[in-house]
mmCIF file of C-alpha atoms (C1' of nucleotides) in Angstrom:
data_model
loop_
_atom_site.group_PDB
_atom_site.id
_atom_site.type_symbol
_atom_site.label_atom_id
_atom_site.label_comp_id
_atom_site.label_asym_id
_atom_site.label_seq_id
_atom_site.Cartn_x
_atom_site.Cartn_y
_atom_site.Cartn_z
ATOM 1 C CA MET L 208 120.581 109.164 78.320
ATOM 2 C CA SER L 209 116.917 109.694 79.648
ATOM 3 C CA TYR L 210 113.380 109.593 77.874
ATOM 4 C CA TRP L 211 110.616 111.607 79.153
ATOM 5 C CA LEU L 212 107.169 112.302 78.097
ATOM 6 C CA MET L 213 105.435 115.972 78.301
ATOM 7 C CA LYS L 214 102.286 117.363 77.753
ATOM 8 C CA SER L 215 101.466 120.035 76.216
ATOM 9 C CA GLU L 216 97.466 121.406 75.621
ATOM 10 C CA PRO L 217 97.487 121.979 71.755
ATOM 11 C CA ASP L 218 95.213 125.010 72.057
ATOM 12 C CA GLU L 219 98.322 126.633 73.774
ATOM 13 C CA ILE L 220 101.345 124.846 72.155
ATOM 14 C CA SER L 221 101.163 122.205 69.739
ATOM 15 C CA ILE L 222 103.865 120.036 67.886
ATOM 16 C CA ASP L 223 103.097 122.272 64.918
ATOM 17 C CA ASP L 224 103.839 124.945 67.190
ATOM 18 C CA ALA L 225 106.893 123.711 68.690
ATOM 19 C CA LEU L 226 108.258 122.762 65.319
ATOM 20 C CA ALA L 227 107.812 126.354 64.573
ATOM 21 C CA MET L 228 110.010 127.633 66.925
ATOM 22 C CA PRO L 229 114.037 126.642 66.849
ATOM 23 C CA SER L 230 113.044 125.789 70.469
ATOM 24 C CA LEU L 231 110.597 125.948 72.922
ATOM 25 C CA PRO L 232 110.847 127.499 77.046
ATOM 26 C CA TRP L 233 109.094 125.011 78.927
ATOM 27 C CA PHE L 234 107.488 127.555 81.102
ATOM 28 C CA GLY L 235 104.480 127.021 83.603
ATOM 29 C CA VAL L 236 105.248 123.871 85.421
ATOM 30 C CA ARG L 237 103.759 124.448 88.604
ATOM 31 C CA ASN L 238 104.495 121.281 90.359
ATOM 32 C CA TYR L 239 106.898 120.018 92.368
ATOM 33 C CA GLN L 240 107.688 116.661 90.952
ATOM 34 C CA ALA L 241 107.548 117.603 87.507
ATOM 35 C CA ARG L 242 110.082 120.611 88.257
ATOM 36 C CA ASN L 243 112.139 118.212 90.017
ATOM 37 C CA PHE L 244 112.660 116.034 87.149
ATOM 38 C CA MET L 245 113.313 119.314 84.687
ATOM 39 C CA ARG L 246 115.702 120.736 87.443
ATOM 40 C CA ASP L 247 117.367 117.320 88.648
ATOM 41 C CA ASN L 248 117.569 114.353 86.084
ATOM 42 C CA MET L 249 116.889 116.142 82.559
ATOM 43 C CA LYS L 250 120.132 116.607 80.520
ATOM 44 C CA VAL L 251 120.686 117.992 77.118
ATOM 45 C CA GLY L 252 119.386 115.467 74.283
ATOM 46 C CA ASP L 253 117.528 113.183 76.353
ATOM 47 C CA GLY L 254 114.365 112.138 74.137
ATOM 48 C CA ILE L 255 110.807 113.566 74.662
ATOM 49 C CA LEU L 256 107.456 111.885 73.697
ATOM 50 C CA PHE L 257 105.413 115.505 72.646
ATOM 51 C CA TYR L 258 101.840 114.588 74.337
ATOM 52 C CA HIS L 259 98.653 116.766 73.469
ATOM 53 C CA SER L 260 96.485 116.631 76.440
ATOM 54 C CA SER L 261 92.924 118.267 77.032
ATOM 55 C CA CYS L 262 92.067 117.984 73.675
ATOM 56 C CA PRO L 263 89.842 115.798 71.440
ATOM 57 C CA GLU L 264 92.029 113.145 70.672
ATOM 58 C CA PRO L 265 94.815 113.200 73.479
ATOM 59 C CA GLY L 266 98.024 110.826 72.599
ATOM 60 C CA ILE L 267 101.863 111.153 71.316
ATOM 61 C CA ALA L 268 102.195 113.808 68.699
ATOM 62 C CA GLY L 269 105.555 114.315 67.862
ATOM 63 C CA ILE L 270 109.195 113.751 69.044
ATOM 64 C CA ALA L 271 111.364 116.368 70.836
ATOM 65 C CA GLU L 272 114.526 116.499 72.991
ATOM 66 C CA VAL L 273 115.945 118.381 75.954
ATOM 67 C CA ALA L 274 117.680 121.168 74.484
ATOM 68 C CA SER L 275 119.225 123.366 77.471
ATOM 69 C CA THR L 276 119.960 122.986 80.960
ATOM 70 C CA PRO L 277 117.716 123.817 83.575
ATOM 71 C CA TYR L 278 117.185 128.028 84.492
ATOM 72 C CA PRO L 279 114.440 129.787 86.148
ATOM 73 C CA ASP L 280 110.926 130.138 84.509
ATOM 74 C CA HIS L 281 110.795 133.837 84.049
ATOM 75 C CA THR L 282 107.060 133.607 83.960
ATOM 76 C CA GLN L 283 107.338 133.428 88.057
ATOM 77 C CA PHE L 284 108.232 136.881 88.377
ATOM 78 C CA ASP L 285 105.761 138.286 86.131
ATOM 79 C CA ALA L 286 102.796 139.874 88.065
ATOM 80 C CA LYS L 287 100.589 140.014 84.687
ATOM 81 C CA SER L 288 101.197 136.211 83.898
ATOM 82 C CA LYS L 289 99.098 133.713 85.070
ATOM 83 C CA TYR L 290 101.952 131.427 86.218
ATOM 84 C CA PHE L 291 103.370 134.496 88.617
ATOM 85 C CA ASP L 292 104.123 133.279 92.061
ATOM 86 C CA PRO L 293 104.100 135.709 94.884
ATOM 87 C CA LYS L 294 106.558 133.628 96.597
ATOM 88 C CA ALA L 295 109.414 133.317 94.449
ATOM 89 C CA THR L 296 111.854 135.955 93.836
ATOM 90 C CA GLN L 297 115.025 136.487 91.770
ATOM 91 C CA GLU L 298 117.503 135.398 94.475
ATOM 92 C CA THR L 299 115.439 132.195 95.138
ATOM 93 C CA PRO L 300 113.437 131.623 91.834
ATOM 94 C CA ARG L 301 110.970 128.401 93.079
ATOM 95 C CA TRP L 302 110.219 127.559 89.616
ATOM 96 C CA MET L 303 113.045 125.848 86.817
ATOM 97 C CA MET L 304 112.414 125.236 83.401
ATOM 98 C CA VAL L 305 114.296 123.842 80.408
ATOM 99 C CA ASP L 306 114.374 124.283 76.983
ATOM 100 C CA VAL L 307 112.845 121.818 74.552
ATOM 101 C CA LYS L 308 113.465 121.274 70.890
ATOM 102 C CA ALA L 309 110.712 119.292 68.576
ATOM 103 C CA THR L 310 111.965 117.498 65.867
ATOM 104 C CA ARG L 311 109.090 115.499 64.225
ATOM 105 C CA LYS L 312 105.341 115.044 63.864
ATOM 106 C CA THR L 313 104.350 111.610 64.103
ATOM 107 C CA ARG L 314 101.192 110.281 63.517
ATOM 108 C CA LEU L 315 98.485 110.851 66.747
ATOM 109 C CA LEU L 316 99.484 107.774 68.662
ATOM 110 C CA SER L 317 96.170 108.038 70.867
ATOM 111 C CA LEU L 318 95.994 107.531 74.649
ATOM 112 C CA GLN L 319 93.335 104.793 73.732
ATOM 113 C CA GLU L 320 95.440 103.106 71.622
ATOM 114 C CA LEU L 321 98.448 103.488 74.193
ATOM 115 C CA ARG L 322 96.261 101.950 76.536
ATOM 116 C CA THR L 323 95.770 98.478 74.277
ATOM 117 C CA VAL L 324 99.586 97.921 74.155
ATOM 118 C CA GLU L 325 100.352 95.561 77.221
ATOM 119 C CA ALA L 326 104.272 96.256 76.930
ATOM 120 C CA LEU L 327 103.288 100.143 77.959
ATOM 121 C CA ALA L 328 101.237 98.951 80.911
ATOM 122 C CA ASP L 329 103.375 100.022 83.366
ATOM 123 C CA MET L 330 104.093 103.477 81.929
ATOM 124 C CA VAL L 331 103.605 106.289 84.554
ATOM 125 C CA VAL L 332 101.621 108.455 82.365
ATOM 126 C CA LEU L 333 98.963 105.488 82.020
ATOM 127 C CA LYS L 334 98.803 105.033 85.578
ATOM 128 C CA LYS L 335 95.069 105.469 87.064
ATOM 129 C CA GLY L 336 94.974 108.925 88.593
ATOM 130 C CA SER L 337 98.288 110.162 87.017
ATOM 131 C CA ARG L 338 98.198 113.701 86.162
ATOM 132 C CA LEU L 339 101.729 114.650 86.457
ATOM 133 C CA SER L 340 102.748 117.209 82.928
ATOM 134 C CA ILE L 341 106.100 115.844 82.986
ATOM 135 C CA THR L 342 106.774 111.508 83.469
ATOM 136 C CA PRO L 343 109.776 109.303 82.885
ATOM 137 C CA VAL L 344 109.627 106.899 80.092
ATOM 138 C CA THR L 345 111.847 103.706 80.100
ATOM 139 C CA ALA L 346 114.133 103.035 77.521
ATOM 140 C CA ALA L 347 112.203 99.845 77.016
ATOM 141 C CA GLU L 348 109.055 101.921 76.467
ATOM 142 C CA TRP L 349 110.448 104.272 74.208
ATOM 143 C CA LYS L 350 111.689 101.622 72.009
ATOM 144 C CA VAL L 351 108.306 100.314 71.853
ATOM 145 C CA VAL L 352 106.779 103.790 71.195
ATOM 146 C CA MET L 353 109.254 104.334 68.645
ATOM 147 C CA LYS L 354 108.315 100.895 66.666
ATOM 148 C CA LEU L 355 104.301 102.027 67.263
ATOM 149 C CA LEU L 356 104.884 105.153 65.545
ATOM 150 C CA ASP L 357 106.559 103.738 62.611
ATOM 151 C CA LYS L 358 103.383 101.630 61.667
ATOM 152 C CA LYS L 359 100.653 102.294 59.225
ATOM 153 C "C1'" DG W 1089 80.228 120.258 82.582
ATOM 154 C "C1'" DC W 1090 81.484 115.946 85.499
ATOM 155 C "C1'" DC W 1091 84.102 114.050 88.708
ATOM 156 C "C1'" DA W 1092 87.899 110.763 90.351
ATOM 157 C "C1'" DA W 1093 92.441 111.408 92.146
ATOM 158 C "C1'" DC W 1094 95.676 113.633 93.569
ATOM 159 C "C1'" DG W 1095 98.542 118.327 95.475
ATOM 160 C "C1'" DT W 1096 98.633 122.188 98.576
ATOM 161 C "C1'" DT W 1097 97.186 125.287 102.306
ATOM 162 C "C1'" DG W 1098 96.350 126.573 106.959
ATOM 163 C "C1'" DG W 1099 94.446 126.195 111.265
ATOM 164 C "C1'" DC W 1100 95.310 123.512 115.165
ATOM 165 C "C1'" DG P 1138 102.750 117.015 111.686
ATOM 166 C "C1'" DC P 1139 97.856 116.051 110.884
ATOM 167 C "C1'" DC P 1140 94.298 116.415 108.137
ATOM 168 C "C1'" DA P 1141 89.638 118.986 106.298
ATOM 169 C "C1'" DA P 1142 88.777 121.404 102.977
ATOM 170 C "C1'" DC P 1143 89.905 123.448 98.352
ATOM 171 C "C1'" DG P 1144 92.114 123.892 93.662
ATOM 172 C "C1'" DT P 1145 93.862 121.697 89.620
ATOM 173 C "C1'" DT P 1146 94.407 118.104 86.176
ATOM 174 C "C1'" DG P 1147 92.713 115.759 82.537
ATOM 175 C "C1'" DG P 1148 90.075 112.160 80.265
ATOM 176 C "C1'" DC P 1149 85.497 111.451 79.551
#
DNA sequence: GCCAACGTTGGC
DNA sequence: GCCAACGTTGGC
């Protein structure tokens, strides 16, 4: 069992939107490292920190879990989609995704607060210049975050 | 809107 | 295979 942090822009899909769906196809990832995490490393049942990015208060907003094995992101084949990739074909898809099932909304554990927690200093998402939309979370970090979410 | 820090592209 | 130019992310 592994743990992940996945960024979503709440203007696009917030934790509330995600909770309203049976599961959410994580389409639109166009970064190879992030794709590889979904394609090669994620397992059904893995824990996910649902993170709101590019918004007034960025931070962890909920909990989710991996709900499918990897499969091709259909938006890469759709010429009208902003995620269209002319180099991808049905035979050799370039972009893979998984389904994500939101399980609960949490208090907003802000980026600002995360940065004050010593035990989380090495979290990939907090590293300087980190822009990856999907990053691994260690079991120890997950535990610390769960504890922080229960507070107050 | 700014801009640091990356990632990607394409000419050579 | 190098690397300059360009594009993107995302906090501020």
